[in-house]
CSV table of C-alpha atoms in Angstrom, one decimal:
chain,number,residue,atom,x,y,z
A,1,MET,CA,61.1,86.4,298.8
A,2,LEU,CA,64.0,84.8,296.5
A,3,ASP,CA,64.1,86.1,293.1
A,4,SER,CA,63.2,82.9,290.9
A,5,VAL,CA,59.5,82.9,292.7
A,6,LYS,CA,59.1,86.2,292.1
A,7,ILE,CA,59.9,85.8,288.4
A,8,GLN,CA,57.9,82.6,288.1
A,9,ARG,CA,55.1,84.9,289.2
A,10,ARG,CA,55.1,87.3,287.1
A,11,GLN,CA,55.7,85.1,284.0
A,12,SER,CA,51.9,82.8,285.1
A,13,GLU,CA,50.8,86.4,285.0
A,14,ILE,CA,52.5,87.3,281.4
A,15,ARG,CA,50.7,83.4,280.5
A,16,GLN,CA,47.4,84.4,281.5
A,17,LYS,CA,47.2,88.4,280.2
A,18,LEU,CA,48.6,86.3,276.6
A,19,ALA,CA,46.2,83.8,277.2
A,20,GLU,CA,43.2,86.6,277.6
A,21,LEU,CA,44.3,88.6,274.7
A,22,SER,CA,45.1,86.0,272.3
A,23,GLY,CA,41.5,85.0,272.5
A,24,LYS,CA,40.0,88.0,270.5
A,25,GLU,CA,39.4,87.3,267.4
A,26,THR,CA,39.8,91.2,266.1
A,27,PRO,CA,42.0,92.3,268.6
A,28,ASP,CA,43.0,96.1,268.1
A,29,GLU,CA,46.6,98.2,268.1
A,30,THR,CA,46.8,99.1,271.6
A,31,GLU,CA,45.9,94.9,272.5
A,32,LEU,CA,48.9,93.7,269.2
A,33,ARG,CA,51.2,96.4,270.7
A,34,SER,CA,50.4,94.7,274.6
A,35,MET,CA,51.2,90.9,273.0
A,36,ASN,CA,54.3,92.2,271.7
A,37,ASP,CA,55.4,93.9,274.5
A,38,LEU,CA,54.2,90.8,277.3
A,39,ASP,CA,56.1,88.6,274.8
A,40,ALA,CA,59.2,90.8,275.1
A,41,GLU,CA,58.9,90.9,278.6
A,42,TYR,CA,58.2,86.6,279.3
A,43,ARG,CA,61.4,85.9,277.0
A,44,SER,CA,63.8,88.1,279.3
A,45,ASN,CA,62.3,87.1,282.2
A,46,GLU,CA,62.9,83.2,280.8
A,47,THR,CA,67.1,84.6,280.6
A,48,ARG,CA,66.4,86.4,284.5
A,49,TYR,CA,65.0,83.0,285.8
A,50,ARG,CA,67.6,81.0,284.8
A,51,ALA,CA,70.6,83.3,286.4
A,52,ALA,CA,68.5,83.9,289.5
A,53,LEU,CA,68.6,79.7,289.7
A,54,ILE,CA,72.3,79.8,290.0
A,55,ALA,CA,72.7,82.3,291.7
A,56,GLU,CA,69.9,80.6,294.2
A,57,ASP,CA,71.8,77.4,294.3
A,58,SER,CA,74.8,78.7,295.6
A,59,GLU,CA,73.0,79.8,298.4
A,60,ARG,CA,71.1,76.9,298.8
A,61,ARG,CA,74.9,75.2,299.4
A,62,GLU,CA,76.2,77.2,301.3
A,63,ALA,CA,73.3,77.0,303.7
A,64,GLY,CA,73.7,73.7,303.8
A,65,GLU,CA,76.9,73.7,304.8
A,66,GLU,CA,76.5,75.9,307.6
A,67,LEU,CA,73.3,73.2,308.8
A,68,GLU,CA,76.0,70.4,308.5
A,69,THR,CA,78.7,72.0,310.7
A,70,ARG,CA,76.0,73.8,313.3
A,71,SER,CA,77.9,75.0,315.9
A,72,GLY,CA,77.6,75.2,319.8
A,73,ARG,CA,75.9,78.5,319.6
A,74,GLU,CA,73.4,77.8,317.5
A,75,TRP,CA,72.9,74.5,319.4
A,76,SER,CA,72.7,76.6,322.3
A,77,ASP,CA,70.3,78.8,320.7
A,78,LEU,CA,67.8,75.6,319.7
A,79,VAL,CA,68.5,74.2,323.5
A,80,SER,CA,67.2,77.3,324.8
A,81,GLY,CA,63.8,77.0,323.4
A,82,TYR,CA,63.5,73.8,324.8
A,83,GLU,CA,60.3,73.5,327.2
A,84,LEU,CA,60.4,70.8,329.9
A,85,ARG,CA,57.0,70.7,330.7
A,86,GLN,CA,56.4,69.1,326.9
A,87,ALA,CA,59.1,66.7,328.3
A,88,VAL,CA,56.7,66.1,331.2
A,89,LEU,CA,53.6,65.8,329.2
A,90,ALA,CA,55.0,63.9,327.0
A,91,LEU,CA,54.8,61.3,329.6
A,92,ASP,CA,52.3,62.2,331.5
A,93,GLU,CA,49.6,62.0,328.8
A,94,GLY,CA,51.6,61.0,325.9
A,95,ARG,CA,51.4,64.6,324.5
A,96,ALA,CA,53.3,65.0,320.8
A,97,LEU,CA,56.5,67.3,321.2
A,98,ASP,CA,56.6,69.8,318.5
A,99,GLY,CA,58.2,73.3,317.8
A,100,ARG,CA,62.6,73.5,319.2
A,101,THR,CA,61.5,70.9,322.1
A,102,ALA,CA,60.9,68.0,319.5
A,103,GLU,CA,63.5,69.2,316.9
A,104,VAL,CA,66.0,68.5,319.8
A,105,VAL,CA,64.7,65.6,320.8
A,106,GLN,CA,65.0,64.4,317.3
A,107,GLU,CA,68.9,65.1,317.3
A,108,LEU,CA,69.5,63.4,321.1
A,109,ARG,CA,67.8,60.0,320.3
A,110,ASN,CA,70.0,60.5,316.9
A,111,ALA,CA,73.1,60.6,318.5
A,112,GLY,CA,72.3,57.9,321.1
A,113,GLY,CA,69.4,55.7,322.2
A,114,TYR,CA,67.2,57.2,325.4
A,115,ARG,CA,63.9,55.0,327.0
A,116,GLY,CA,62.3,57.9,327.7
A,117,VAL,CA,62.1,61.7,326.6
A,118,PRO,CA,66.0,62.8,326.6
A,119,VAL,CA,66.4,66.7,328.1
A,120,PRO,CA,69.5,68.5,327.6
A,121,LEU,CA,71.6,69.5,330.5
A,122,MET,CA,71.8,73.2,329.3
A,123,ALA,CA,67.7,73.4,329.3
A,124,LEU,CA,68.0,72.7,332.9
A,125,GLU,CA,70.7,74.9,333.7
A,126,GLN,CA,69.9,77.8,332.5
A,127,ARG,CA,72.1,80.9,333.8
A,128,ALA,CA,73.1,84.5,332.3
A,129,GLY,CA,75.7,86.3,332.9
A,130,GLU,CA,77.6,83.9,334.7
A,131,THR,CA,82.0,83.2,334.2
A,132,VAL,CA,84.2,81.3,335.9
A,133,SER,CA,86.7,82.6,338.3
A,134,THR,CA,89.6,81.0,335.2
A,135,GLY,CA,87.5,83.1,332.2
A,136,THR,CA,85.0,82.3,329.9
A,137,PRO,CA,84.5,78.3,329.4
A,138,ASP,CA,85.9,77.0,326.8
A,139,PRO,CA,84.0,73.6,325.5
A,140,MET,CA,85.9,70.9,323.5
A,141,THR,CA,84.4,70.2,320.1
A,142,THR,CA,85.3,66.4,319.5
A,143,ARG,CA,85.9,66.3,315.1
A,144,PRO,CA,85.1,63.4,313.4
A,145,ILE,CA,86.6,60.1,314.5
A,146,ILE,CA,89.9,59.1,312.6
A,147,ASP,CA,90.6,55.6,311.6
A,148,ARG,CA,92.7,53.4,312.8
A,149,LEU,CA,95.4,51.6,309.7
A,150,PHE,CA,95.0,48.9,307.5
A,151,PRO,CA,96.7,48.0,304.4
A,152,ALA,CA,95.2,47.2,300.9
A,153,SER,CA,94.0,43.9,300.2
A,154,VAL,CA,97.1,42.2,298.2
A,155,ALA,CA,95.9,39.0,297.4
A,156,ALA,CA,93.2,41.7,294.7
A,157,ARG,CA,96.2,42.9,293.2
A,158,LEU,CA,97.8,39.4,293.1
A,159,GLY,CA,94.6,38.9,290.9
A,160,PHE,CA,92.7,36.8,293.9
A,161,GLN,CA,89.2,36.1,293.0
A,162,THR,CA,86.7,36.6,295.8
A,163,ILE,CA,83.5,34.6,294.7
A,164,ASN,CA,80.4,35.3,297.7
A,165,ILE,CA,78.3,31.9,298.3
A,166,ASP,CA,74.3,31.6,298.9
A,167,HIS,CA,74.8,28.7,300.9
A,168,GLY,CA,76.2,24.8,299.9
A,169,SER,CA,79.9,24.3,298.4
A,170,THR,CA,81.0,25.1,294.8
A,171,GLU,CA,83.6,22.9,292.9
A,172,TRP,CA,85.4,24.0,289.3
A,173,PRO,CA,86.4,20.6,287.7
A,174,VAL,CA,90.0,21.3,286.4
A,175,ALA,CA,91.6,19.9,283.1
A,176,THR,CA,94.3,17.4,283.8
A,177,ALA,CA,94.3,15.7,280.3
A,178,GLY,CA,93.1,15.6,277.2
A,179,ALA,CA,93.5,15.7,273.7
A,180,VAL,CA,97.0,14.3,272.3
A,181,ALA,CA,98.3,15.8,268.7
A,182,GLY,CA,100.9,13.9,267.2
A,183,TRP,CA,101.6,12.8,263.0
A,184,ALA,CA,101.7,9.9,261.6
A,185,ALA,CA,104.9,7.9,261.4
A,186,THR,CA,104.1,6.5,257.7
A,187,GLU,CA,101.6,6.3,255.2
A,188,GLY,CA,98.6,4.8,256.1
A,189,GLY,CA,99.4,4.5,260.1
A,190,ASN,CA,98.0,5.8,262.9
A,191,VAL,CA,98.5,9.2,264.6
A,192,ALA,CA,98.8,9.9,268.2
A,193,GLY,CA,96.7,7.5,270.4
A,194,PRO,CA,93.5,8.7,272.0
A,195,SER,CA,94.1,10.3,275.4
A,196,ALA,CA,91.1,10.2,278.2
A,197,PHE,CA,89.7,13.5,278.8
A,198,ALA,CA,90.6,14.2,283.0
A,199,THR,CA,89.4,16.8,286.1
A,200,ALA,CA,90.2,16.9,289.5
A,201,GLU,CA,88.0,18.8,291.4
A,202,LYS,CA,88.8,22.3,293.1
A,203,SER,CA,85.9,23.2,295.6
A,204,LEU,CA,85.1,25.8,298.5
A,205,ALA,CA,83.6,24.8,301.6
A,206,PRO,CA,81.8,26.3,304.2
A,207,ASN,CA,84.2,25.1,307.0
A,208,ASN,CA,85.9,28.5,308.7
A,209,THR,CA,84.7,31.2,310.3
A,210,LEU,CA,86.5,34.1,311.1
A,211,GLY,CA,85.0,36.3,313.8
A,212,ALA,CA,85.9,40.3,314.2
A,213,HIS,CA,85.3,41.2,318.5
A,214,MET,CA,84.5,44.8,319.0
A,215,ARG,CA,83.9,46.8,322.7
A,216,ILE,CA,82.1,49.9,322.3
A,217,THR,CA,82.2,51.7,326.2
A,218,ARG,CA,79.2,54.4,327.1
A,219,LYS,CA,82.0,56.9,326.1
A,220,ALA,CA,82.3,56.4,322.8
A,221,LEU,CA,78.5,55.7,322.3
A,222,LYS,CA,78.3,59.2,323.5
A,223,GLN,CA,81.7,60.9,322.8
A,224,THR,CA,81.1,60.7,318.9
A,225,GLY,CA,77.3,60.3,318.2
A,226,SER,CA,75.6,59.3,314.7
A,227,GLY,CA,79.5,59.3,313.1
A,228,LEU,CA,80.1,55.9,315.1
A,229,GLU,CA,78.0,53.8,313.2
A,230,GLN,CA,80.6,54.8,309.7
A,231,ALA,CA,83.3,54.4,312.0
A,232,ILE,CA,82.8,51.3,313.5
A,233,ARG,CA,81.5,50.2,310.1
A,234,ARG,CA,84.7,51.1,308.5
A,235,ASP,CA,86.6,49.3,311.5
A,236,LEU,CA,85.0,46.0,311.4
A,237,ALA,CA,85.4,45.7,307.3
A,238,SER,CA,88.8,46.5,307.5
A,239,VAL,CA,90.1,44.1,310.4
A,240,ILE,CA,88.3,41.6,308.4
A,241,GLY,CA,89.9,42.2,304.9
A,242,VAL,CA,93.1,42.4,307.1
A,243,GLU,CA,92.6,38.9,308.1
A,244,LEU,CA,90.9,37.2,305.2
A,245,ASP,CA,94.3,39.0,303.3
A,246,LYS,CA,96.3,36.9,305.5
A,247,ALA,CA,94.2,33.7,305.2
A,248,CYS,CA,95.0,33.8,301.4
A,249,PHE,CA,98.7,33.6,301.5
A,250,SER,CA,99.7,32.2,305.5
A,251,GLY,CA,96.7,30.5,306.2
A,252,THR,CA,97.7,27.2,308.2
A,253,GLY,CA,95.0,25.0,306.7
A,254,ALA,CA,94.3,24.3,311.0
A,255,ASP,CA,92.6,25.8,314.2
A,256,GLY,CA,90.2,27.2,311.8
A,257,GLU,CA,92.1,28.5,309.0
A,258,PRO,CA,92.1,28.2,305.4
A,259,LEU,CA,94.8,27.0,303.7
A,260,GLY,CA,96.5,30.1,302.2
A,261,VAL,CA,99.3,29.2,298.9
A,262,VAL,CA,102.3,30.0,300.5
A,263,ALA,CA,101.9,27.4,303.3
A,264,GLY,CA,99.7,24.9,300.8
A,265,ALA,CA,101.9,25.1,298.3
A,266,ALA,CA,102.0,22.0,298.1
A,267,THR,CA,99.0,20.5,298.5
A,268,TYR,CA,98.1,22.9,295.7
A,269,GLY,CA,100.8,22.2,292.9
A,270,ILE,CA,102.0,25.1,293.3
A,271,THR,CA,105.6,25.3,292.5
A,272,SER,CA,108.2,27.0,295.5
A,273,THR,CA,111.7,27.3,294.7
A,274,ALA,CA,113.9,27.8,298.1
A,275,ILE,CA,115.9,30.9,297.0
A,276,ASP,CA,118.0,31.6,300.5
A,277,ALA,CA,119.6,34.6,299.5
A,278,VAL,CA,119.1,38.3,299.0
A,279,ALA,CA,116.5,38.9,296.4
A,280,THR,CA,117.6,39.6,292.2
A,281,TRP,CA,116.0,40.8,289.2
A,282,ALA,CA,117.4,37.3,287.8
A,283,ALA,CA,115.7,34.7,290.0
A,284,ILE,CA,112.5,36.9,289.8
A,285,ARG,CA,112.9,36.7,285.8
A,286,ALA,CA,113.5,32.5,286.1
A,287,GLU,CA,109.7,31.8,287.5
A,288,VAL,CA,108.7,34.4,285.0
A,289,VAL,CA,109.9,32.4,281.9
A,290,ALA,CA,108.5,28.9,283.8
A,291,PHE,CA,104.7,31.0,283.3
A,292,MET,CA,105.8,31.9,279.5
A,293,GLU,CA,107.4,28.0,278.9
A,294,GLY,CA,104.6,27.0,281.4
A,295,ASN,CA,101.6,28.7,278.8
A,296,ALA,CA,100.4,30.3,281.9
A,297,ALA,CA,101.9,33.3,280.6
A,298,SER,CA,102.7,35.3,277.4
A,299,ALA,CA,104.4,38.5,278.1
A,300,PRO,CA,106.6,39.8,281.7
A,301,THR,CA,103.8,42.5,282.2
A,302,ASP,CA,100.9,39.4,282.5
A,303,VAL,CA,102.8,38.0,285.8
A,304,LYS,CA,101.7,39.9,288.9
A,305,ILE,CA,104.5,39.7,291.9
A,306,GLY,CA,103.9,40.7,295.9
A,307,PHE,CA,106.4,40.6,298.3
A,308,GLY,CA,107.4,42.7,302.0
A,309,PRO,CA,108.4,45.7,301.9
A,310,SER,CA,112.6,44.3,303.2
A,311,VAL,CA,112.7,42.6,299.8
A,312,TRP,CA,111.7,46.1,298.4
A,313,ALA,CA,114.3,47.5,299.7
A,314,ASP,CA,116.8,44.7,299.3
A,315,LEU,CA,116.0,45.3,295.5
A,316,ASP,CA,116.2,48.6,295.4
A,317,ASP,CA,119.9,48.9,296.9
A,318,GLN,CA,121.6,46.9,294.4
A,319,PHE,CA,122.8,48.7,291.7
A,320,VAL,CA,123.9,47.4,287.9
A,321,THR,CA,128.0,47.4,287.6
A,322,GLY,CA,128.5,51.1,286.3
A,323,THR,CA,125.3,52.9,286.0
A,324,ALA,CA,122.6,54.2,288.6
A,325,VAL,CA,120.3,51.0,287.4
A,326,THR,CA,118.8,49.4,290.5
A,327,GLU,CA,117.8,45.5,290.0
A,328,LEU,CA,114.4,47.2,291.4
A,329,ASP,CA,114.6,49.9,288.1
A,330,ARG,CA,114.6,46.3,286.2
A,331,MET,CA,112.1,44.3,287.7
A,332,VAL,CA,109.4,47.1,287.3
A,333,ALA,CA,110.6,48.0,283.6
A,334,LYS,CA,109.3,44.3,282.6
A,335,MET,CA,106.5,43.6,284.7
A,336,GLY,CA,105.1,46.4,286.5
A,337,ASN,CA,105.3,47.6,290.4
A,338,PRO,CA,104.9,45.0,292.9
A,339,ALA,CA,102.4,44.6,295.6
A,340,LEU,CA,103.8,45.2,299.2
A,341,SER,CA,102.8,43.3,302.4
A,342,ASN,CA,104.2,43.1,305.4
A,343,THR,CA,102.6,39.8,305.0
A,344,LEU,CA,104.3,38.3,302.4
A,345,ASP,CA,107.7,39.2,304.6
A,346,THR,CA,111.0,37.9,302.9
A,347,THR,CA,108.1,35.5,300.6
A,348,ALA,CA,107.7,36.6,296.3
A,349,VAL,CA,104.6,35.3,295.1
A,350,LEU,CA,104.3,35.1,291.5
A,351,THR,CA,100.6,34.6,289.6
A,352,THR,CA,98.7,35.1,286.6
A,353,SER,CA,95.6,34.3,284.9
A,354,ALA,CA,95.2,31.9,282.2
A,355,GLY,CA,92.5,32.0,279.8
A,356,GLY,CA,90.2,34.5,282.0
A,357,ILE,CA,90.7,31.9,285.3
A,358,ALA,CA,92.4,33.6,288.1
A,359,PRO,CA,95.1,32.3,290.3
A,360,ALA,CA,93.4,31.7,293.0
A,361,PHE,CA,89.9,31.9,294.7
A,362,LEU,CA,88.6,33.5,298.1
A,363,GLY,CA,84.9,32.2,299.0
A,364,ILE,CA,82.4,34.1,301.2
A,365,TRP,CA,79.4,32.6,302.0
A,366,GLY,CA,76.5,35.4,302.6
A,367,ALA,CA,77.4,38.3,304.6
A,368,VAL,CA,78.4,39.4,307.3
A,369,ASP,CA,76.8,37.8,310.1
A,370,LEU,CA,76.0,41.3,312.9
A,371,ILE,CA,75.2,40.1,316.7
A,372,ARG,CA,74.7,42.7,319.0
A,373,ASP,CA,75.6,42.0,322.9
A,374,PRO,CA,74.1,44.6,325.3
A,375,TYR,CA,74.4,42.2,328.2
A,376,SER,CA,77.6,41.5,328.6
A,377,ASP,CA,79.0,45.4,329.6
A,378,ALA,CA,75.8,45.8,330.8
A,379,GLN,CA,76.7,47.0,333.9
A,380,SER,CA,79.3,49.5,332.5
A,381,GLY,CA,76.5,50.9,329.8
A,382,GLY,CA,78.7,48.9,327.1
A,383,LEU,CA,77.7,47.3,323.8
A,384,ARG,CA,79.6,44.4,322.4
A,385,LEU,CA,79.4,42.9,318.7
A,386,THR,CA,80.7,40.4,316.7
A,387,GLY,CA,81.2,39.8,313.0
A,388,LEU,CA,81.0,36.7,312.2
A,389,VAL,CA,82.1,35.9,308.7
A,390,THR,CA,82.8,32.1,306.7
A,391,ALA,CA,85.2,32.4,303.9
A,392,ASP,CA,87.7,29.8,302.3
A,393,VAL,CA,90.9,29.6,299.9
A,394,THR,CA,91.6,27.3,297.2
A,395,VAL,CA,93.4,27.2,293.7
A,396,ALA,CA,92.6,26.1,290.5
A,397,ARG,CA,95.4,25.6,288.6
A,398,GLY,CA,99.0,25.3,290.8
A,399,SER,CA,101.1,26.4,287.6
A,400,GLN,CA,98.8,29.5,287.4
A,401,LEU,CA,101.8,30.7,291.3
A,402,ARG,CA,105.0,30.4,292.0
A,403,ILE,CA,106.6,30.9,295.2
A,404,LEU,CA,110.3,32.5,296.1
A,405,THR,CA,110.8,31.7,299.8
A,406,GLY,CA,114.3,33.1,301.6
A,407,LEU,CA,114.6,36.5,300.1
A,408,ALA,CA,116.4,38.2,302.6
A,409,ALA,CA,120.3,39.3,302.7
A,410,ALA,CA,122.9,37.4,304.7
């Protein structure tokens, strides 16, 4: 019995005795002494009880870790208690399983689907003292799945805002003309004439659907068990994220793709400058100055930049004459670390959030529509999963983005 349980029981007994003694109107000396002793013991037990809980909590954690990492030997011991009789009666009479048999069946069903009652092969091969010709068997243990490598979202680092849309289209009216300020030329003269307040609508429409397709073999279903579900979730989420990131920048607006900010620079009104030379801090600084002159940014640190790894290497390889400072060092000191993406390659994208408005928007309609197809690969026992996502990209104000192209060494 746990020490904490023993102390709890003793505390209950002390409270009961104290209740009896305190109910007496004129207790004698022996009863008063007994109440003092019981009160002291009760306070002492409270300290012991807290210490016991702390110690037992550590033991529970260790025991929990052991249960989570059940070894093959423990599984063998569990299967050794599997009763095939119960499986037969469950199929024949519908009798409920119990004991180790029920636990083994539950473990197997959690790991994979079965139409009947699963029977582990170890339960059919009960052997004692048998070895193979080459020595003691050494079964293989399958560890958790190692995920594929995917880049982190560069669009998110550059300030692109993701919006979840229930249904229909979404639009933003963006002011393009409005109030005009001016001085009166003469006393009693009129100030600058009024200007009409005009807007242009930027919209997101559910016209583009991205699909992620996955084929799961019977080996994968049986090899990894319950860990396969989480691995599939991560893999689908990662591959969808990569494609959405590509669409934000290099989407062509054709063949089902949204129009990205690089390919759609002219459509969105984004200034694009062809450098066609090795990247320099001077070229990047000119675009940062243009942001500040256009009231889109108030400081260089308000501007974020992303480009490909090759551009990063070129900037880091150019040293200021007579110093150990590189062009990359100068840029990072003024703007912070850049976001790197293979999608951008030799193109640099500069963004800024003006007035709390993101430079671009990625709209996603609803959730991922996961479609299960158990029939196409039925002959091999496989399964196909398809995840569909409807998404679109738009830019609110083109003045919040700048693009530099052709940043490559000659």
